[in-house]
Coordinates of C-alpha atoms and ligand atoms in Angstrom, one line a residue:
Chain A
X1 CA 7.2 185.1 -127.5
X2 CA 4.1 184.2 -129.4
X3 CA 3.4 187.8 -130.7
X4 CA 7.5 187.9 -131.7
X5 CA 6.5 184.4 -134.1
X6 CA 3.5 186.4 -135.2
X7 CA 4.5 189.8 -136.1
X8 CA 7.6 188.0 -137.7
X9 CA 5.0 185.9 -140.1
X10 CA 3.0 188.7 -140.2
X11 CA 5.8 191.1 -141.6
X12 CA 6.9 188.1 -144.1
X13 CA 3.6 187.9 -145.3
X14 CA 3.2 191.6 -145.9
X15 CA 6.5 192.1 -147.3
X16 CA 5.4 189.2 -149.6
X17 CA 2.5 190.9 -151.0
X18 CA 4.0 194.3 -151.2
X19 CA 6.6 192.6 -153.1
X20 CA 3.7 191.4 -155.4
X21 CA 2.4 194.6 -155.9
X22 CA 5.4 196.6 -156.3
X23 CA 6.5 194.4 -159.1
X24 CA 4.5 195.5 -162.9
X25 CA 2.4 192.6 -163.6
X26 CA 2.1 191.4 -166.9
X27 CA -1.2 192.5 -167.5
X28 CA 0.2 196.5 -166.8
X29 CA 2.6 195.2 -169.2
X30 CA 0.2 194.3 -171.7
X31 CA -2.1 197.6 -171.3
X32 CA 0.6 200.1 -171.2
X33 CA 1.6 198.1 -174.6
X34 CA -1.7 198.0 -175.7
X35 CA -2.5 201.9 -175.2
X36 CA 1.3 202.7 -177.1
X37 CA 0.1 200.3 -179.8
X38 CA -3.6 201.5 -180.6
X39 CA -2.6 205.1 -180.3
X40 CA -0.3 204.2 -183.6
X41 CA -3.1 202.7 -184.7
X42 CA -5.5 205.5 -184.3
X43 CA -3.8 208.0 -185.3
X44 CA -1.5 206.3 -188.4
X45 CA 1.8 207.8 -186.8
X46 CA 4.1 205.4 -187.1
X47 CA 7.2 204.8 -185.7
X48 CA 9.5 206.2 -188.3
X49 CA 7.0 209.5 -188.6
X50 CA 7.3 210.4 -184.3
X51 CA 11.0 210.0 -184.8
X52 CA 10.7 212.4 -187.4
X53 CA 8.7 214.2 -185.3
X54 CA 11.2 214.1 -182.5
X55 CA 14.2 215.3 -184.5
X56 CA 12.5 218.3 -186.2
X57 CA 11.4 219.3 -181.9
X58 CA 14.8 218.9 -180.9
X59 CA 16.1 221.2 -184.0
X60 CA 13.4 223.9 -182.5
X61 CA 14.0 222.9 -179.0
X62 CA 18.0 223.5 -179.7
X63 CA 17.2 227.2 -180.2
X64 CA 16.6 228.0 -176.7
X65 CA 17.8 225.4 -174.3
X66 CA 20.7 222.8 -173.7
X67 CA 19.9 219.5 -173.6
X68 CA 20.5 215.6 -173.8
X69 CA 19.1 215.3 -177.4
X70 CA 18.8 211.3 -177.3
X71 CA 17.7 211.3 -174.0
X72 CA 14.2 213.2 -175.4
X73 CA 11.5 211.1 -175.1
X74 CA 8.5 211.6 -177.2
X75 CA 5.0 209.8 -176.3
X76 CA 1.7 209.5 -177.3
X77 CA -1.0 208.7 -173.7
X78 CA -4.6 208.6 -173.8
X79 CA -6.1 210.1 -170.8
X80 CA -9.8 209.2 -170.8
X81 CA -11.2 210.7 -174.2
X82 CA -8.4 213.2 -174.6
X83 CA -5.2 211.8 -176.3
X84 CA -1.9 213.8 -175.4
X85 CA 1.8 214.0 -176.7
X86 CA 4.1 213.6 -173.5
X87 CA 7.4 215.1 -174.0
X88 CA 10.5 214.7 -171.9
X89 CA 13.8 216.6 -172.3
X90 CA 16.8 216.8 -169.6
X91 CA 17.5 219.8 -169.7
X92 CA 21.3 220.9 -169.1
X93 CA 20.9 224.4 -168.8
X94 CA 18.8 227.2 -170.9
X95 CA 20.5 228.9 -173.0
X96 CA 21.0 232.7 -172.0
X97 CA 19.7 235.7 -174.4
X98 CA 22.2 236.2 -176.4
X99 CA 22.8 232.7 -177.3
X100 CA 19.1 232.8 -178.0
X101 CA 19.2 236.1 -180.1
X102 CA 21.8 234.5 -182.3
X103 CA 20.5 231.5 -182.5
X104 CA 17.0 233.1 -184.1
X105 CA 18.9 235.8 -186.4
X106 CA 21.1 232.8 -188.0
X107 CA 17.6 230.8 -188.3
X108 CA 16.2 234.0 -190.1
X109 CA 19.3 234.5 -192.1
X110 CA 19.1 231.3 -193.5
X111 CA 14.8 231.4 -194.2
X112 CA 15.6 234.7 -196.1
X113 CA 18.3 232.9 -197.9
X114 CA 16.2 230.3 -198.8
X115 CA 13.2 232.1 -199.7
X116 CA 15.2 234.0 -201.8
X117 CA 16.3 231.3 -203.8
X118 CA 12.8 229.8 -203.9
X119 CA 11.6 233.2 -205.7
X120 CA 14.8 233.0 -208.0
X121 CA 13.9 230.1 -209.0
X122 CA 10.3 230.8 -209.7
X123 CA 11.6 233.7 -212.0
X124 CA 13.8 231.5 -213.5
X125 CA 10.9 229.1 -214.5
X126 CA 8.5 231.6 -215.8
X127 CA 11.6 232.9 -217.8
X128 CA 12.4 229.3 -219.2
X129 CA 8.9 228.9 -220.3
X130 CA 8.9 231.9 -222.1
X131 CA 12.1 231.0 -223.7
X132 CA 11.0 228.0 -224.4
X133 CA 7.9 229.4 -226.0
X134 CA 10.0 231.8 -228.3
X135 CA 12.1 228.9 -229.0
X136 CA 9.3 227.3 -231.1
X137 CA 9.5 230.7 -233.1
X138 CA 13.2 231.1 -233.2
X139 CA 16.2 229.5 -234.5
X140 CA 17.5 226.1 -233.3
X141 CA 20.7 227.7 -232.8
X142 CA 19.4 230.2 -230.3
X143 CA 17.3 227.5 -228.2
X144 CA 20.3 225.8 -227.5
X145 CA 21.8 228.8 -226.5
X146 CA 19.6 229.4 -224.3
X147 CA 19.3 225.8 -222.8
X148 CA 23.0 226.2 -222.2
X149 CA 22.1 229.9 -219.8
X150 CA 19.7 227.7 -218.0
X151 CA 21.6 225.0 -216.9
X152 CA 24.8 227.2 -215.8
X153 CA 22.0 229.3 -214.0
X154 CA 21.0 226.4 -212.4
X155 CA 24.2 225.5 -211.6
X156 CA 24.9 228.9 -209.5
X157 CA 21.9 228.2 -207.8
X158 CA 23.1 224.5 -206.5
X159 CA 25.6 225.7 -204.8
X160 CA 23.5 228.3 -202.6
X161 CA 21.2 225.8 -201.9
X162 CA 21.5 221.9 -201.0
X163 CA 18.3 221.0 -202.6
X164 CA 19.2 220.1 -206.1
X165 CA 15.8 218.6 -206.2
X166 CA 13.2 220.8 -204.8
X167 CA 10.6 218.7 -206.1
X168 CA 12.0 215.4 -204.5
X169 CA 12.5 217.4 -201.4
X170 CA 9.5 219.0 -200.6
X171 CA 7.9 215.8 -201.9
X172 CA 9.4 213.4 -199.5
X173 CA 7.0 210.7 -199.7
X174 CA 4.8 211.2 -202.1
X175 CA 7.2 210.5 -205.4
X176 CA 3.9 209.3 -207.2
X177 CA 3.1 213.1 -207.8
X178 CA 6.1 213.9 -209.3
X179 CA 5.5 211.6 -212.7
X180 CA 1.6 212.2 -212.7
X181 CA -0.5 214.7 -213.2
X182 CA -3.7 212.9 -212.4
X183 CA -2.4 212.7 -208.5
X184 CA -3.4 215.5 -206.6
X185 CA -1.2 216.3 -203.7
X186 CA -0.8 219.7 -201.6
X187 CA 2.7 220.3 -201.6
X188 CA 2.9 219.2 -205.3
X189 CA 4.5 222.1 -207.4
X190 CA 3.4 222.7 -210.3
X191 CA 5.2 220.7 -213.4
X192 CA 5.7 222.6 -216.7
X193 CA 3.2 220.7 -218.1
X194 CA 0.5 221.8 -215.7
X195 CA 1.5 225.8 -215.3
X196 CA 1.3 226.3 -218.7
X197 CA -2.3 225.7 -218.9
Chain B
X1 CA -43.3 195.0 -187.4
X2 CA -39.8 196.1 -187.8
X3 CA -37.2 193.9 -186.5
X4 CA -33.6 195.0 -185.3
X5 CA -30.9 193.9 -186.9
X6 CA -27.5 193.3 -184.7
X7 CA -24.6 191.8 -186.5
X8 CA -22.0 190.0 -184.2
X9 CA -18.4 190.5 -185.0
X10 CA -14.7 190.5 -184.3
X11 CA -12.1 191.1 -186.4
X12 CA -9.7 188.4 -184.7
X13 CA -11.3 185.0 -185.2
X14 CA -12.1 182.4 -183.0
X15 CA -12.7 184.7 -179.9
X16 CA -16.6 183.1 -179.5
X17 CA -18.7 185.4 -182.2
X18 CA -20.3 182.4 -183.5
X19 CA -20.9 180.9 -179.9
X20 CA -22.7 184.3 -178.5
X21 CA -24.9 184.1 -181.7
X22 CA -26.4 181.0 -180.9
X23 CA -26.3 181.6 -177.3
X24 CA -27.8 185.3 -177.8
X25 CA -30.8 184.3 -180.1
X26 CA -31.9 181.3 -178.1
X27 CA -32.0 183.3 -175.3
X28 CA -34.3 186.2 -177.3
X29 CA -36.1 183.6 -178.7
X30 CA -36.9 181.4 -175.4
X31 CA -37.9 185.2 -173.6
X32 CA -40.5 185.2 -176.0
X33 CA -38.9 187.1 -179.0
X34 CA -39.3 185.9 -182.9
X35 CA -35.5 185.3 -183.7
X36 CA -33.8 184.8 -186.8
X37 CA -30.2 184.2 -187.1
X38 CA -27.8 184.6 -190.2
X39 CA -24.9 182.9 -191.1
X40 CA -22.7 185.0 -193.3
X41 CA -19.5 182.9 -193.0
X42 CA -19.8 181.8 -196.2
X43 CA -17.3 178.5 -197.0
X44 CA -16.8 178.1 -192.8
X45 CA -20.3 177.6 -191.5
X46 CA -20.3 176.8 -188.6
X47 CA -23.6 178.0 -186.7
X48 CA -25.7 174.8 -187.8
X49 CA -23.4 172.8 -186.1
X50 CA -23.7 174.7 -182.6
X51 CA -27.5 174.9 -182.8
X52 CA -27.4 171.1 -183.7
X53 CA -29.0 171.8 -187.0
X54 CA -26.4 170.6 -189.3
X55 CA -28.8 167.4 -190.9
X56 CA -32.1 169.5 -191.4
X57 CA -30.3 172.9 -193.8
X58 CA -31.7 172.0 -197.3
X59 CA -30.8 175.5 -198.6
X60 CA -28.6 177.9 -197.9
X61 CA -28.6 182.4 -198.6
X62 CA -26.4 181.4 -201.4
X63 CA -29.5 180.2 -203.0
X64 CA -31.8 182.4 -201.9
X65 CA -29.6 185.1 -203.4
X66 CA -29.1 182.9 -206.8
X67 CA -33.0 181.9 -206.4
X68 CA -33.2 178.7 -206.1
X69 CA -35.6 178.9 -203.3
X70 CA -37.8 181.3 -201.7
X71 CA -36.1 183.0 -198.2
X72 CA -38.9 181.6 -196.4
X73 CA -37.7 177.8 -197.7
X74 CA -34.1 178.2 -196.1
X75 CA -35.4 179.1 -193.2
X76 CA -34.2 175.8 -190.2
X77 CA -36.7 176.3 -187.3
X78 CA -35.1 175.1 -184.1
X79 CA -35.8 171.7 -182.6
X80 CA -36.7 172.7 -179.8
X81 CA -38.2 176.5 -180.2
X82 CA -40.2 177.6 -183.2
X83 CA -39.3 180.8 -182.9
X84 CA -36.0 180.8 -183.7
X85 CA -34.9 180.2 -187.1
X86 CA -31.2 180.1 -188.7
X87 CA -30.5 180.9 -192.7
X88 CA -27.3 179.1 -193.2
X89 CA -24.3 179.7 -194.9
X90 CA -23.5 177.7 -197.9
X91 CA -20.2 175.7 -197.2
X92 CA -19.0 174.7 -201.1
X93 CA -18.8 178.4 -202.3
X94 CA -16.9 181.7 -200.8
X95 CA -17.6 184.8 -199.2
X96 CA -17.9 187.1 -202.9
X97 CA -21.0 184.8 -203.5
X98 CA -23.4 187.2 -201.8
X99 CA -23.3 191.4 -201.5
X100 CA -23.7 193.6 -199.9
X101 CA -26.9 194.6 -201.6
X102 CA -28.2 191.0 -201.5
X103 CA -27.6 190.9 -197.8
X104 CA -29.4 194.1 -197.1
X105 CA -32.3 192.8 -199.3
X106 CA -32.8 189.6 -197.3
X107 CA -32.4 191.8 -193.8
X108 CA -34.8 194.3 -194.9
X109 CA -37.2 191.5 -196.0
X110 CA -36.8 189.9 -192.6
X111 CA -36.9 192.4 -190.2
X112 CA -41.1 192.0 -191.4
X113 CA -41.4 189.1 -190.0
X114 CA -38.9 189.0 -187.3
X115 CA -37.9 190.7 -184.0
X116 CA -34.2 190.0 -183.7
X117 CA -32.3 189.2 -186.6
X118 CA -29.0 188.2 -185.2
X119 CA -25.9 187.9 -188.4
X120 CA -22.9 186.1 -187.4
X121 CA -20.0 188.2 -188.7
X122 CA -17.3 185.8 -190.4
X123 CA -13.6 187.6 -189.0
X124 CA -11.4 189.8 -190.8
X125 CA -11.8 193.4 -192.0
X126 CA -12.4 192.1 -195.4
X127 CA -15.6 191.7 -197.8
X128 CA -17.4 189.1 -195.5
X129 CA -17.4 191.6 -192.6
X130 CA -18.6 194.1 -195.1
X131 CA -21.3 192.0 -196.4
X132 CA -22.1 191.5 -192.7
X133 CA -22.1 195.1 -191.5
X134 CA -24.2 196.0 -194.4
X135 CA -28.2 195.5 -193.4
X136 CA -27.5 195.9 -189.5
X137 CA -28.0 199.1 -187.2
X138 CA -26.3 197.5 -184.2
X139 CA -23.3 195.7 -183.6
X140 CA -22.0 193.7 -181.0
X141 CA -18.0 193.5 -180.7
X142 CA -16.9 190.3 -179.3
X143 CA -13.4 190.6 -177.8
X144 CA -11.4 188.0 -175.2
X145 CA -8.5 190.2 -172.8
X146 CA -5.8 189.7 -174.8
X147 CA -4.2 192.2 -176.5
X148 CA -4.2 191.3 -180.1
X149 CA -7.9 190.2 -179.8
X150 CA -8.4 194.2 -178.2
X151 CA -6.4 195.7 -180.8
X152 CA -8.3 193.6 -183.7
X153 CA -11.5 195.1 -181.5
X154 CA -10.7 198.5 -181.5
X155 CA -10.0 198.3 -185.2
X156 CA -13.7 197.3 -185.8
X157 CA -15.3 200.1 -183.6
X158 CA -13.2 202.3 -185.7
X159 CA -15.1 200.7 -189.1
X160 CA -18.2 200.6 -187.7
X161 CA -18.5 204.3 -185.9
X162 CA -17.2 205.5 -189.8
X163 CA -20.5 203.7 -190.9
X164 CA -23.7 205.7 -191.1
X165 CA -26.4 202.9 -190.6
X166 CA -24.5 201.8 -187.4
X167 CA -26.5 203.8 -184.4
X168 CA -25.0 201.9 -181.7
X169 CA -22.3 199.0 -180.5
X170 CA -21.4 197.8 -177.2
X171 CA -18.5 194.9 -176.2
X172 CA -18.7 191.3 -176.0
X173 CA -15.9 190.5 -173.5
X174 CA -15.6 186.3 -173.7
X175 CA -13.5 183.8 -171.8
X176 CA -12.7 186.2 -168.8
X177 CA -10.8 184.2 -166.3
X178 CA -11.1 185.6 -162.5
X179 CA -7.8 183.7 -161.4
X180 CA -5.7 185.3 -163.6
X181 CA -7.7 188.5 -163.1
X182 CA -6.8 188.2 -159.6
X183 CA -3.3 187.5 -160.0
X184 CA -3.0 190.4 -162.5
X185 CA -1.9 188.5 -165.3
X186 CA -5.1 188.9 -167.3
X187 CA -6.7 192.6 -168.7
X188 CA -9.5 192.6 -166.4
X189 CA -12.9 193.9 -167.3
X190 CA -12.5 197.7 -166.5
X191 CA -9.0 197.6 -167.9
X192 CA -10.7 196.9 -171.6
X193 CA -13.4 198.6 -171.2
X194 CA -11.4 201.4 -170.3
X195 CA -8.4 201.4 -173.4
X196 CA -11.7 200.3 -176.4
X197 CA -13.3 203.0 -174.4
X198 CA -16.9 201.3 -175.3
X199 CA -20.3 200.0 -173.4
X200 CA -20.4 196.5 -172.3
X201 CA -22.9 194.7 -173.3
X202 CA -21.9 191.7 -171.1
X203 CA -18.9 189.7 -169.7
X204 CA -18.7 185.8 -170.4
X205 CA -16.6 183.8 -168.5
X206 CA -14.1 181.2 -169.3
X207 CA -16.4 177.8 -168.9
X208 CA -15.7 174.1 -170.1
X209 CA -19.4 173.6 -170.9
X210 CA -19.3 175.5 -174.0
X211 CA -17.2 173.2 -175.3
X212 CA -19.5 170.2 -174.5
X213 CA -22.9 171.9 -175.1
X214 CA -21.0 172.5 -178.7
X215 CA -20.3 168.5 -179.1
X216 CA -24.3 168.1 -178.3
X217 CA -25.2 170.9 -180.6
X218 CA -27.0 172.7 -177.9
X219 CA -26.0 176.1 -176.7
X220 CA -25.2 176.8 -173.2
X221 CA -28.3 179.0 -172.1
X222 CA -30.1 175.9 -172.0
X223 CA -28.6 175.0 -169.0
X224 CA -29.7 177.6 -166.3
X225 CA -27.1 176.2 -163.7
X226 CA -23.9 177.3 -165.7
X227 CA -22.5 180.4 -164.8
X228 CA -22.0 181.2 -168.5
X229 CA -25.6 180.6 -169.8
X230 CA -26.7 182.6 -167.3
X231 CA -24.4 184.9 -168.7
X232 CA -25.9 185.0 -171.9
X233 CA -29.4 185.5 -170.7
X234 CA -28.3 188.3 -168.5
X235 CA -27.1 189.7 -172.3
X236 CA -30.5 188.9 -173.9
X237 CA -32.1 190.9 -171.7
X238 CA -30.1 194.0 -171.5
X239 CA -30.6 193.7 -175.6
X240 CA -33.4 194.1 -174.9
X241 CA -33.4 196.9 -172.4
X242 CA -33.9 195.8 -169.1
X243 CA -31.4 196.7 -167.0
X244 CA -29.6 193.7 -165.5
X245 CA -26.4 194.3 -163.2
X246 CA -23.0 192.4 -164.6
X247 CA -21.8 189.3 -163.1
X248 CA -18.9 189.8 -160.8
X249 CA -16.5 187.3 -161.5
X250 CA -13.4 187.9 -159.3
X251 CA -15.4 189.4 -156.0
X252 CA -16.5 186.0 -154.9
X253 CA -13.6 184.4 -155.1
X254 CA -10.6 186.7 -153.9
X255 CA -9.3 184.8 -150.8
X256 CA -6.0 187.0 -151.4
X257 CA -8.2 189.7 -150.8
X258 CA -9.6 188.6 -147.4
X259 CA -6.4 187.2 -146.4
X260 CA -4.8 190.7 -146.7
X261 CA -7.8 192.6 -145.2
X262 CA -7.6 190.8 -142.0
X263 CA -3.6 191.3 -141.7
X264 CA -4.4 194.9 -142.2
X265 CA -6.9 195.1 -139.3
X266 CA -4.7 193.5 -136.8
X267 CA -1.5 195.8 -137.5
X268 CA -3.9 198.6 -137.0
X269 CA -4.5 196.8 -133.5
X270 CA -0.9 196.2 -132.7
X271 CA -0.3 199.9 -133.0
Ligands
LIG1 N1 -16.6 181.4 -172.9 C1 -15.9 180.4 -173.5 N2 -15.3 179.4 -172.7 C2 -14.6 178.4 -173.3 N3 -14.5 178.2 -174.6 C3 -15.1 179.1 -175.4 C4 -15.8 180.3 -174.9 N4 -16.3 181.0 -176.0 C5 -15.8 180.3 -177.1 N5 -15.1 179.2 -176.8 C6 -14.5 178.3 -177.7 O1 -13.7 179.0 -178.6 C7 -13.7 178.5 -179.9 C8 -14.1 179.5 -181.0 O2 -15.4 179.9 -180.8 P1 -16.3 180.4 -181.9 O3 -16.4 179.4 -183.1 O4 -17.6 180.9 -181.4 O5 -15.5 181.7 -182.4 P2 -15.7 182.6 -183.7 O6 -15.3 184.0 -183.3 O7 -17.1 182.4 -184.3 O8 -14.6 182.0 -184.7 P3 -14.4 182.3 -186.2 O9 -13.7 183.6 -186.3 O10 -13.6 181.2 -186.7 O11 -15.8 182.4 -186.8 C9 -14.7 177.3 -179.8 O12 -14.0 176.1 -179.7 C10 -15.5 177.6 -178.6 O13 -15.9 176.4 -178.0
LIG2 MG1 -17.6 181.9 -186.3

């Protein structure tokens, strides 16, 4: 009888503390918070820029597997010293080889395509610039002319491909670059201005 | 002789920098140590009052820097210990009144005379930390366990491992509370430690006598029975290198803890 009243006091106290320990206290709360929070701050990636991040993996990722795309979780942990990017996709079901294959040549396809239109484009500039150059020399008449080939040109060259303003694109957020040429920035291309020199 | 110079900051205000500075250099200057403390929050000055020097400041750095007086002149010995001194802050002007330059000057000039020259860092990220930063070689980051007072931390190890003069700086943590410690709704000491991923230098606790050694203007190392004076000497001293072990605040009181440990033994007894 008394050890029944016991172990029964016993097991409610247990079960009370387990209870307390299962249950994520608040500081937990506040450190996992904290770790998410100073890891932003560390490392200046902000919330927009790792669901940029995620996107573009689950673009590559697409290629070879099938999977819950918004269930992809993307994280930043520090363990100790070392900070790591913790990524977790359900995955439905890889893709097979050919899926894989085709998925890769229609990737390629579409860089050659692009590349292609990226040199074109190049050409065309150089081209411009020297008509533009003759244009001092030549008639008015012609310049115009000519102004009129480059725009239809350009035109053509819309349709292939989306980015009507390669600048802007490749640029994304550094528009600054675009209307100085005192700001230096890696991906800047070159304005007229500057390639002449 | 060539002084060190340890400047006492934050980022997030009001987490006790002020309070360890008067606490720290009383409790270099009563182990023996030639102590001079700066006030660099220019427009809130505060360190006077806590020291209970508030009537005797005649000038301030402001007017050392403008020259209205010789350093030596706004030097305020202590009532009680002549070798601890404070320059004040001037209260009537704002933190762009003195540079960085100015403030080296004056800690270079110092460190002649002085073995510790303690600068109380005003908060913020701004000029007046700057101007703080700018003579010392040591910091001490004074952090509570709450989270925006940690992040505000970690942001200030970042500046200061970015500056060259900075050798070394090691974490205040103030106002630690054991109870909520023990009932995990507090960061506890190793949980700080651990995310700012930086040496402690000490751990304060939560104590009501700060508050009333601050309304007699006397810091709280004077009285050897609290548990945070003693706190702050056992800081002094590791400053300056002996090695003292910390304070543990939860151990002593975790009846939880016993409780649970003698539950345990007996289930292993029942089986
Ligand atoms: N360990 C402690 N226990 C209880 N109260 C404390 C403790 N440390 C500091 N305080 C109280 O916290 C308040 C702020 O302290 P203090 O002025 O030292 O902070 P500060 O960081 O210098 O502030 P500021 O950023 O405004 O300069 C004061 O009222 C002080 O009494
Ligand atoms: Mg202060």
């Amino acid at each position: 009888m008394k050890d029944n009243i016991f172990t029964e006091l016993y097991n409610k106290l247990l079960g009370f503390f387990r209870q307390a320990e299962e249950e994520e206290s608040t500081k937990d709360v506040a450190c996992n918070r904290l770790r998410v929070v100073l890891m932003q701050d560390r490392t200046n990636l902000t919330p927009q820029l790792l669901e940029k991040m995620r996107g573009e993996l689950v673009e590559l990722l697409s290629k070879y597997l099938e999977m819950d795309k918004d269930a992809l979780e993307l994280n930043l942990e520090q363990e100790g010293e070392q900070m790591a990017l913790m990524l977790s996709i359900p995955v439905i079901r890889a893709k097979d080889e050919t899926e894989i294959e085709k998925a890769l040549a229609e990737e390629e396809a579409k860089k050659m395509a692009e590349k292609n239109a990226e040199e074109d484009e190049a050409a065309e500039e150089t081209e411009t610039e020297e008509e533009l150059e003759e244009e001092d020399l030549n008639a008015e008449e012609d310049a115009a002319e000519a102004d009129a080939d480059v725009e239809s040109e350009n035109e053509t060259l819309n349709k292939d491909n989306p980015k009507k303003f390669p600048n802007k694109e490749i640029c994304g957020d550094c528009r600054e670059c675009e209307f100085s040429d005192d700001i230096e920035c890696e991906k800047k291309i070159p304005s007229k201005k500057t390639a002449k020199k | 002789m060539s002084g060190r110079v340890i400047v006492i900051t934050s980022g997030k205000g009001g987490v006790g920098k002020t309070t360890a500075s008067a606490n720290i250099g009383t409790a270099l200057a009563k182990a023996g140590n030639k102590v001079v403390m700066i006030d660099t929050d220019i427009g809130l000055r505060n360190l006077d009052l806590l020291l209970g020097l508030e009537n005797r400041i005649v000038y301030t750095i402001v007017d050392v820097v403008e020259e209205r007086c010789k350093l030596k002149q706004a030097l305020v010995k202590d009532k009680k210990n002549p070798n601890l001194c404070l320059l004040a802050a001037a209260q009537t002007r704002d933190k762009s009144a003195v540079t960085e330059e100015q403030l080296k000057d004056i800690c270079e000039k110092l460190k002649k005379d002085y073995d510790f020259i303690l600068v109380d860092c005003p908060a913020g990220i701004e000029q007046g930390f700057q101007n703080a930063v700018a003579g010392a070689t040591e910091a001490i980051v004074v952090t509570t366990p709450e989270m925006s007072a940690v992040r505000d931390a970690d942001r200030i190890i970042g500046l200061l491992e970015a500056k060259e003069e900075i050798e070394s700086y090691r974490l205040l943590l103030n106002r630690v509370r054991p109870n909520l410690i023990k009932s995990k709704d507090m960061m506890s000491v190793e949980d700080v430690v651990e995310i700012l991923s930086a040496d402690l230098i000490g751990i304060i606790p939560e104590d009501t006598g700060i508050i009333t050694s601050t309304n007699k203007g006397e810091p709280i190392v004077n009285d050897e029975k609290s548990l945070a004076g003693r706190a702050y000497t056992n800081v002094a001293k590791r400053i300056m290198g002996e090695e003292v072990e910390f304070m543990n605040l939860e151990e002593e009181t975790s009846v939880v803890a016993k409780v649970k440990k003698f539950f345990k033994g007996l289930m292993v007894k029942e089986k």
